[in-house]
PDB file of C-alpha atoms in Angstrom:
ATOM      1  CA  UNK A   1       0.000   0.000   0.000  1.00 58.00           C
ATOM      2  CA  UNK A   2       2.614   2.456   0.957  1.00 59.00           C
ATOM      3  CA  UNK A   3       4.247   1.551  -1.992  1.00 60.00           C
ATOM      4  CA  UNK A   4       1.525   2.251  -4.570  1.00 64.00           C
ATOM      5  CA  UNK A   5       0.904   5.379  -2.845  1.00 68.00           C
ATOM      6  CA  UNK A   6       4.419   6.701  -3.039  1.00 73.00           C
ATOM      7  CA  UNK A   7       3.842   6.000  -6.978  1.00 72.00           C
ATOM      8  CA  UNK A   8       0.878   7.607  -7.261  1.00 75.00           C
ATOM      9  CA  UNK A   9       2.506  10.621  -5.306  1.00 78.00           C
ATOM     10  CA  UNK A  10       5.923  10.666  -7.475  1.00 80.00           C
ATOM     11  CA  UNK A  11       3.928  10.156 -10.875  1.00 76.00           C
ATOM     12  CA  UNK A  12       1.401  12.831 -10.818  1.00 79.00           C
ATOM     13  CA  UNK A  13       3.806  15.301  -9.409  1.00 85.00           C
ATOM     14  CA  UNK A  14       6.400  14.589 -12.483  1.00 85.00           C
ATOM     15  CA  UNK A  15       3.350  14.473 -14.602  1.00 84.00           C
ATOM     16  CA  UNK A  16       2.163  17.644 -13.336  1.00 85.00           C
ATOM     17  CA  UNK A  17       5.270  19.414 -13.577  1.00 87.00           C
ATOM     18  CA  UNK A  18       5.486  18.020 -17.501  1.00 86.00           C
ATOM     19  CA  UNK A  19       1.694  19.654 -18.010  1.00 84.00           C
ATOM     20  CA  UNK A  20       3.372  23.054 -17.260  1.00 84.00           C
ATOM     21  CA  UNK A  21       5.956  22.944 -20.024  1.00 87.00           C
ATOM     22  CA  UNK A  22       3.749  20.460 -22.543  1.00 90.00           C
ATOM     23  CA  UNK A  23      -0.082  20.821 -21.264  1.00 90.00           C
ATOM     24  CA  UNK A  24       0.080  23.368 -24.664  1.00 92.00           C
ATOM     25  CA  UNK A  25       1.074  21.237 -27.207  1.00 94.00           C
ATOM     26  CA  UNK A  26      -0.576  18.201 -25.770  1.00 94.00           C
ATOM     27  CA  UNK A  27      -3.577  19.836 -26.142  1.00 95.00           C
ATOM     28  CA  UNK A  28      -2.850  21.282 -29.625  1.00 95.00           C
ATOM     29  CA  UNK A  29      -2.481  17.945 -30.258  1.00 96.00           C
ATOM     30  CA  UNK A  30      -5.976  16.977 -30.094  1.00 96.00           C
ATOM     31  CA  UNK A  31      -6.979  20.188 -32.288  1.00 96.00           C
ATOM     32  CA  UNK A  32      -8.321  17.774 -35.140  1.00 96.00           C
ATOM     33  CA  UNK A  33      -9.966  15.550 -33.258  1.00 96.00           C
ATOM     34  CA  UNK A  34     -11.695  18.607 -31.485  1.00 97.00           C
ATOM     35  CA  UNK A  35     -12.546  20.378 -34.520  1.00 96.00           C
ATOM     36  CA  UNK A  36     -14.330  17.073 -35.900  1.00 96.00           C
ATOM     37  CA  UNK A  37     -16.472  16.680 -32.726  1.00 96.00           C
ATOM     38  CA  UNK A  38     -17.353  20.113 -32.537  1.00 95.00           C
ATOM     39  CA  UNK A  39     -18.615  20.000 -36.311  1.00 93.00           C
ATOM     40  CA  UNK A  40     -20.663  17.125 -35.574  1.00 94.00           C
ATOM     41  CA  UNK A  41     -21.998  18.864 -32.280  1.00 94.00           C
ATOM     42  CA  UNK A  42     -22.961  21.580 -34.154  1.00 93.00           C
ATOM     43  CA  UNK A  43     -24.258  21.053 -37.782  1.00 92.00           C
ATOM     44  CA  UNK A  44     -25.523  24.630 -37.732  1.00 92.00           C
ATOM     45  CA  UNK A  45     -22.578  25.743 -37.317  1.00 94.00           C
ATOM     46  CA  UNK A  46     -19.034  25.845 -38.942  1.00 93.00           C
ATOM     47  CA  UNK A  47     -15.758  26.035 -36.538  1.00 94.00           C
ATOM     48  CA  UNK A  48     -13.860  28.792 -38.469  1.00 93.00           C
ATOM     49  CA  UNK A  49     -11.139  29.034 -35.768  1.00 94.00           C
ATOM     50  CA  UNK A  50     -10.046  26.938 -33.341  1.00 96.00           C
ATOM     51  CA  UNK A  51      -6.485  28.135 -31.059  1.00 95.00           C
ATOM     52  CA  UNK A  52      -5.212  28.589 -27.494  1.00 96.00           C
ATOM     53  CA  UNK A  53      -5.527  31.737 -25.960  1.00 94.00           C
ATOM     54  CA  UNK A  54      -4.811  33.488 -22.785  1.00 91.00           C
ATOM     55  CA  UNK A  55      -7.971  35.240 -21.095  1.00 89.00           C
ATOM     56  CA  UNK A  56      -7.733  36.865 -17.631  1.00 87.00           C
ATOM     57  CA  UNK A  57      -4.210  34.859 -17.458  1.00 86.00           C
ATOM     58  CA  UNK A  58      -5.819  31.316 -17.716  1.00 89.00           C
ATOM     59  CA  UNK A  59      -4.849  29.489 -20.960  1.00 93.00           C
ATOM     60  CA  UNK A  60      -8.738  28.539 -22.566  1.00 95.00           C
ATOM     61  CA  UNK A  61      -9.673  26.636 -25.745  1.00 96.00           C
ATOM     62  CA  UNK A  62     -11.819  29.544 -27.879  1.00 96.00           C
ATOM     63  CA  UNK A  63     -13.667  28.702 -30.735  1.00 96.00           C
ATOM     64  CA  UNK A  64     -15.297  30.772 -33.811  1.00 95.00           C
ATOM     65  CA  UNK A  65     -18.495  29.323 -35.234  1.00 95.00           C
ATOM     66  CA  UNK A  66     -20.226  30.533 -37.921  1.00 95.00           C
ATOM     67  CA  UNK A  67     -24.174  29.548 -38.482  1.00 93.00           C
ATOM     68  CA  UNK A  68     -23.858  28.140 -42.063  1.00 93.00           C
ATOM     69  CA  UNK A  69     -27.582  27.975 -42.737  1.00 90.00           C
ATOM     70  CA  UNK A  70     -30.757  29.735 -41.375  1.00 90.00           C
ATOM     71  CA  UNK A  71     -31.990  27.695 -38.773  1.00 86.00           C
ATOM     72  CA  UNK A  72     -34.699  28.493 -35.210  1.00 84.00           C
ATOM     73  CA  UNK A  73     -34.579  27.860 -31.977  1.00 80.00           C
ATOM     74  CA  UNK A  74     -38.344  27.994 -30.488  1.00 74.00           C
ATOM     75  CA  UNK A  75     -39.799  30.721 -32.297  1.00 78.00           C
ATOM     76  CA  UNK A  76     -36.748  33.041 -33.024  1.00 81.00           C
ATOM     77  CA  UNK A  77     -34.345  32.861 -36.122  1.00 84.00           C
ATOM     78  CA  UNK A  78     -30.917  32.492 -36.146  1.00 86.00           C
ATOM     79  CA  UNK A  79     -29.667  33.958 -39.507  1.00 88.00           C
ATOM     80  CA  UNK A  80     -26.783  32.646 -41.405  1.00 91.00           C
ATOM     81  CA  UNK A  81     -23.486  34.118 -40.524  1.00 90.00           C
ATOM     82  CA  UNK A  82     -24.172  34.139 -36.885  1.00 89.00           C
ATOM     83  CA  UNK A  83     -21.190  33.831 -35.140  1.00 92.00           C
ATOM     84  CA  UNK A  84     -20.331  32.782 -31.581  1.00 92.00           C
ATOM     85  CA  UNK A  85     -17.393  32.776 -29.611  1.00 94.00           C
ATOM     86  CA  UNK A  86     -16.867  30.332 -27.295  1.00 93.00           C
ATOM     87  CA  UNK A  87     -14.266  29.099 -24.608  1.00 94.00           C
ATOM     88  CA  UNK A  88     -13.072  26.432 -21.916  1.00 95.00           C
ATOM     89  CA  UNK A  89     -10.119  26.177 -19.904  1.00 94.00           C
ATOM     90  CA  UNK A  90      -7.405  24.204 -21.559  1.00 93.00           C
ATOM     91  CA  UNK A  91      -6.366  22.821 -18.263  1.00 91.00           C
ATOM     92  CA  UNK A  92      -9.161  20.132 -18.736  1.00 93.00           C
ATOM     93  CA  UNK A  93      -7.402  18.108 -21.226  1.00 93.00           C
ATOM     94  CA  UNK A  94      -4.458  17.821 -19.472  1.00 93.00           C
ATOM     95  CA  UNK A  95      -6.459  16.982 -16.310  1.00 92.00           C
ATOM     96  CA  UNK A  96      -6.992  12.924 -17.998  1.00 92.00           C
ATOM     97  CA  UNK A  97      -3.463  12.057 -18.117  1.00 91.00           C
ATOM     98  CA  UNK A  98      -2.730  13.620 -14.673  1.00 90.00           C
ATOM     99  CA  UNK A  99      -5.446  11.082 -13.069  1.00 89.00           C
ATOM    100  CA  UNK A 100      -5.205   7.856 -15.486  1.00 88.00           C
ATOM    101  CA  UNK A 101      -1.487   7.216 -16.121  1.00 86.00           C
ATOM    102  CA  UNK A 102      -0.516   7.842 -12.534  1.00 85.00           C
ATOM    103  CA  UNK A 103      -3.401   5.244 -11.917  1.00 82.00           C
ATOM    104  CA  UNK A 104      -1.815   2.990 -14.579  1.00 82.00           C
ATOM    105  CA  UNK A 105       1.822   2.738 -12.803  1.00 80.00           C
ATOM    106  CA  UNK A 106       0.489   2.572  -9.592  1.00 78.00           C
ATOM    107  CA  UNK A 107      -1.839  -0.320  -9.853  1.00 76.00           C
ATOM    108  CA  UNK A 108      -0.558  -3.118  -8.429  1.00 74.00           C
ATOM    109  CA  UNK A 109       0.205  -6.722  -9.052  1.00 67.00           C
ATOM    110  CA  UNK A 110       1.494  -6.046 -12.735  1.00 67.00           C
ATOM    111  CA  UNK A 111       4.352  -6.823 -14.810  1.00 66.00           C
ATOM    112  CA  UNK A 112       6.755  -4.918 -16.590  1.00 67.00           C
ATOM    113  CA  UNK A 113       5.070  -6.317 -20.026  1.00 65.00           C
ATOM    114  CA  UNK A 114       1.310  -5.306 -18.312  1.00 67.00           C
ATOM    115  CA  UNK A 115       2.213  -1.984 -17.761  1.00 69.00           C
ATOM    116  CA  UNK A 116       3.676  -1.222 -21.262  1.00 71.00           C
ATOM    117  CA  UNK A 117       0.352  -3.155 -22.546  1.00 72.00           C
ATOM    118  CA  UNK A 118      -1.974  -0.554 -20.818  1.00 76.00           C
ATOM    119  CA  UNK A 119      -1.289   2.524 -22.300  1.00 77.00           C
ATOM    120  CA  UNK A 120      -1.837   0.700 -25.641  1.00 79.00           C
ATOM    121  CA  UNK A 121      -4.930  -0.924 -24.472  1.00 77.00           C
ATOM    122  CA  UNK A 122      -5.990   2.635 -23.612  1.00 83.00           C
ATOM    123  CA  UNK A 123      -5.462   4.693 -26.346  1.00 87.00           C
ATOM    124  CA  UNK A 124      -9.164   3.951 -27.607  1.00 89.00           C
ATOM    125  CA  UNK A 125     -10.730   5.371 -24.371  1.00 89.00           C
ATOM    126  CA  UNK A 126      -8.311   8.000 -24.110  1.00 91.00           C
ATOM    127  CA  UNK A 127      -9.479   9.503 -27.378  1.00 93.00           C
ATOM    128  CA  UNK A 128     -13.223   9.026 -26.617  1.00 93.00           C
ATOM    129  CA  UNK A 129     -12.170  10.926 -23.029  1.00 93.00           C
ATOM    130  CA  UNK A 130     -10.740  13.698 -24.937  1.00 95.00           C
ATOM    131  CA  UNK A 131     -13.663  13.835 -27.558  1.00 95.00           C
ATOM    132  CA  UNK A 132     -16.186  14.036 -24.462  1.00 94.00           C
ATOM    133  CA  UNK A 133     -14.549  16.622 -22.519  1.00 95.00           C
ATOM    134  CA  UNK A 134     -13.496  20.020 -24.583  1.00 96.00           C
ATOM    135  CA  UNK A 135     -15.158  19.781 -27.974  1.00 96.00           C
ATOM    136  CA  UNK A 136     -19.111  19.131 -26.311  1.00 96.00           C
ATOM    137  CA  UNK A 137     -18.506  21.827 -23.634  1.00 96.00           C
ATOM    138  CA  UNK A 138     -17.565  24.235 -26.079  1.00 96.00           C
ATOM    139  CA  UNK A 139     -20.711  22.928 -27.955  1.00 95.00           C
ATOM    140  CA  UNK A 140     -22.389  23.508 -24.707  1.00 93.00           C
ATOM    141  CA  UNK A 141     -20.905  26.951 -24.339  1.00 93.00           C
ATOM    142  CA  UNK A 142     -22.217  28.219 -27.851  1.00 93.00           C
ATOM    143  CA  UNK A 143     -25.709  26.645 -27.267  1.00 90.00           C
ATOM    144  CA  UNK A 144     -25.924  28.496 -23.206  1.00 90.00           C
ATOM    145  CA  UNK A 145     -24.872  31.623 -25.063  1.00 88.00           C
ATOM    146  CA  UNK A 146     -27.274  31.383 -28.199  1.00 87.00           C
ATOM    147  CA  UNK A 147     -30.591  29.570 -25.917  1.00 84.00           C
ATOM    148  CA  UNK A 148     -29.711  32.740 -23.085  1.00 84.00           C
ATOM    149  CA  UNK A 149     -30.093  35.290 -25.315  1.00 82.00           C
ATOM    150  CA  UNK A 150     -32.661  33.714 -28.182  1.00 80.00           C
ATOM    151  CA  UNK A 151     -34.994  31.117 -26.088  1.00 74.00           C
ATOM    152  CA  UNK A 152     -34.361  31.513 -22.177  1.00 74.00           C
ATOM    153  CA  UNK A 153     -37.344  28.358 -21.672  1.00 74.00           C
ATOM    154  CA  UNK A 154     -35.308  26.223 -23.812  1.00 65.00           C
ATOM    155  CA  UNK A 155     -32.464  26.069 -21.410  1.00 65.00           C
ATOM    156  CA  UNK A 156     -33.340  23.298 -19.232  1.00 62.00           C
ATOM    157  CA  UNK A 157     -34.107  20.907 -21.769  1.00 71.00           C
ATOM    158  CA  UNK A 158     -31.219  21.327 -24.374  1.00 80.00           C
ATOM    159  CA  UNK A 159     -28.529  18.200 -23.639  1.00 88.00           C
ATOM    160  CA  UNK A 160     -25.692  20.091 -24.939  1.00 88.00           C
ATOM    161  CA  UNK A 161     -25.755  22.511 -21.834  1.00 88.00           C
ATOM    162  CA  UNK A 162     -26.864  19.818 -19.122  1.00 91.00           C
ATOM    163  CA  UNK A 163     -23.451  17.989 -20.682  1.00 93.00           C
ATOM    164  CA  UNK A 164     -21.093  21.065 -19.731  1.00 93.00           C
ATOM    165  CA  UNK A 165     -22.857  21.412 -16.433  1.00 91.00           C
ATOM    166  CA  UNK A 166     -21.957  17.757 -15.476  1.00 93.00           C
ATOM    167  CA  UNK A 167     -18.587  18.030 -16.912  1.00 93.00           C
ATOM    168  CA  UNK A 168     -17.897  20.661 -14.801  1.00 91.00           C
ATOM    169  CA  UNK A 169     -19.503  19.511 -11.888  1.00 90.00           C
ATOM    170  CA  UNK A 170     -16.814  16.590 -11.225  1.00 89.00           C
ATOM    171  CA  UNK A 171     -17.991  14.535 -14.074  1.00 91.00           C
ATOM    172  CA  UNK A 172     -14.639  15.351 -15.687  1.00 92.00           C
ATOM    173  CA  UNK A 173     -12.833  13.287 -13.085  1.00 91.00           C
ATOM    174  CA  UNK A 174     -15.100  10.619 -12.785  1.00 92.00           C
ATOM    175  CA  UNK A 175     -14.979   9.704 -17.009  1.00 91.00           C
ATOM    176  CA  UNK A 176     -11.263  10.015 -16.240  1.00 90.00           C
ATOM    177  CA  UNK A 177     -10.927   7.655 -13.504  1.00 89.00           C
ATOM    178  CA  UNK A 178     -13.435   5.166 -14.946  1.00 90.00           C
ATOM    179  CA  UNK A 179     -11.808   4.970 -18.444  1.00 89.00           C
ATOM    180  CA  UNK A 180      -8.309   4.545 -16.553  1.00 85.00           C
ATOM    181  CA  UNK A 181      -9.815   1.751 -14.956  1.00 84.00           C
ATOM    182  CA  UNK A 182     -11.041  -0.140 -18.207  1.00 83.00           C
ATOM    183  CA  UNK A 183      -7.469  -0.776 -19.819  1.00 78.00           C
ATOM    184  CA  UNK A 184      -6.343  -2.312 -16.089  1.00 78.00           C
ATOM    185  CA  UNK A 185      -9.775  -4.638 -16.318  1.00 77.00           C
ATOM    186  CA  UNK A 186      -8.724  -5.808 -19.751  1.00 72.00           C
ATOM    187  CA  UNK A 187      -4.964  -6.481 -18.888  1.00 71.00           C
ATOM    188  CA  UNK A 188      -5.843  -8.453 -15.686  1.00 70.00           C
ATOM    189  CA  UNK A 189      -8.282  -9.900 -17.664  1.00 72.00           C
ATOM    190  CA  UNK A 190      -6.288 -10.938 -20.858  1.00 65.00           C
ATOM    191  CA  UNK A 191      -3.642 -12.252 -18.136  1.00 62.00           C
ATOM    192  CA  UNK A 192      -6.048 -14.530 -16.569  1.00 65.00           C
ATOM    193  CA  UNK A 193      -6.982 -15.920 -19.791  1.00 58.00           C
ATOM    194  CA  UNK A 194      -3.784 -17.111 -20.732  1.00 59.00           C
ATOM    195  CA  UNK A 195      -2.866 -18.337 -17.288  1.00 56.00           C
ATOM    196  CA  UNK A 196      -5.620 -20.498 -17.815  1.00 63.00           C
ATOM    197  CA  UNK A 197      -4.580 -21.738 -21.015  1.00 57.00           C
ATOM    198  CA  UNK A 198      -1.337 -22.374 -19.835  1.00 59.00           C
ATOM    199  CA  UNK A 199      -2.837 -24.759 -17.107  1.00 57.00           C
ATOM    200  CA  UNK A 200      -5.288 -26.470 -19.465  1.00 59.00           C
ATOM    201  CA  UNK A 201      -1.939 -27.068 -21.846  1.00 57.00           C
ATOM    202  CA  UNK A 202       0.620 -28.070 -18.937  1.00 58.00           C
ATOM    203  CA  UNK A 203      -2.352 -31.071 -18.224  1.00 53.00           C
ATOM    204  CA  UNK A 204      -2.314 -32.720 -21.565  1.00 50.00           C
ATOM    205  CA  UNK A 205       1.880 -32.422 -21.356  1.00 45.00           C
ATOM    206  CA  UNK A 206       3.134 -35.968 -20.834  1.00 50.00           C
TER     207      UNK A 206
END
């Protein structure tokens, strides 16, 4: 126990202190992936620019959209060439890594060979992490703006918003810790397996 915690400890503050220098390009990194979701988000809408940017000294994700087509919300119109500029702290993508690899190293009862195997195993739900987190609260962000000011009554029902208000309620951290968790399942699981195997082939051995 003291062991795993000390590796937890050492892990995220290394990993922390690498989120200073790389959190920017890590999260550029994700730009096209972001840009895709957002699109699909928001079919109204067209991202024209998507960058880092520093706003009352925080570093945030902003967004440009642009409404390609005429379209209503309630009763009001929403001409084309609307455009909306939305934001999000870019501290949240970072935040993944900082709770799921430390999780990763520190879980215990796993080989050298497990541990390289889990980050690979992961990649899948690491991506679908990153695709839930920035891209739909932005989406979020630019429907809360447009429903405020357009159709107030609409608020409570649109999913886009109650999405960003769970995100950033602790949801964040919860998706994080429960898609670290999958990739250590599988490992264990695919270990298992071919322990068993092993056994069932040792039997028929003469």
């Amino acid at each position: 126990m003291l062991k795993t915690g000390g590796t937890l400890v050492v892990a995220y503050t290394v990993l922390l202190a690498l989120s200073v220098y790389l959190g920017d390009d890590y999260t550029r990194f994700w730009f096209p992936e972001y840009r895709w979701v957002l699109g699909w988000a928001l079919p109204e809408f067209e991202v024209e620019d998507l960058t880092l940017a520093i706003v009352q000294g925080d570093t945030v994700v902003r967004a440009k959209l642009t409404a390609i087509h005429v379209f209503y919300l309630g009763d009001r119109e929403v001409p084309r060439g609307t455009e909306i500029v939305c934001s999000t702290l870019a501290g949240h993508a970072v935040l993944h890594p900082l709770l799921m690899i430390p999780l990763w190293l520190a879980w215990p009862g796993f080989s050298p060979a497990c541990r390289l195997a889990v980050p690979i195993l992961a990649l899948p739900g690491w991506a679908a992490i990153e695709a839930l987190d920035i891209p739909l609260i932005l989406a979020g962000s630019a429907w809360d703006l447009l429903l405020f000011q357009l159709a107030p009554n609409e608020l409570p029902h649109s999913p886009m918003v109650a999405w960003m208000h769970f995100m950033n309620g602790g949801g964040r951290s919860a998706l994080s810790l429960a898609i670290g968790m999958l990739p250590l399942v599988a490992s264990q699981t695919i270990l298992r397996f071919r322990l068993r195997v092993r056994e069932r082939f040792i039997k028929f051995l003469p």
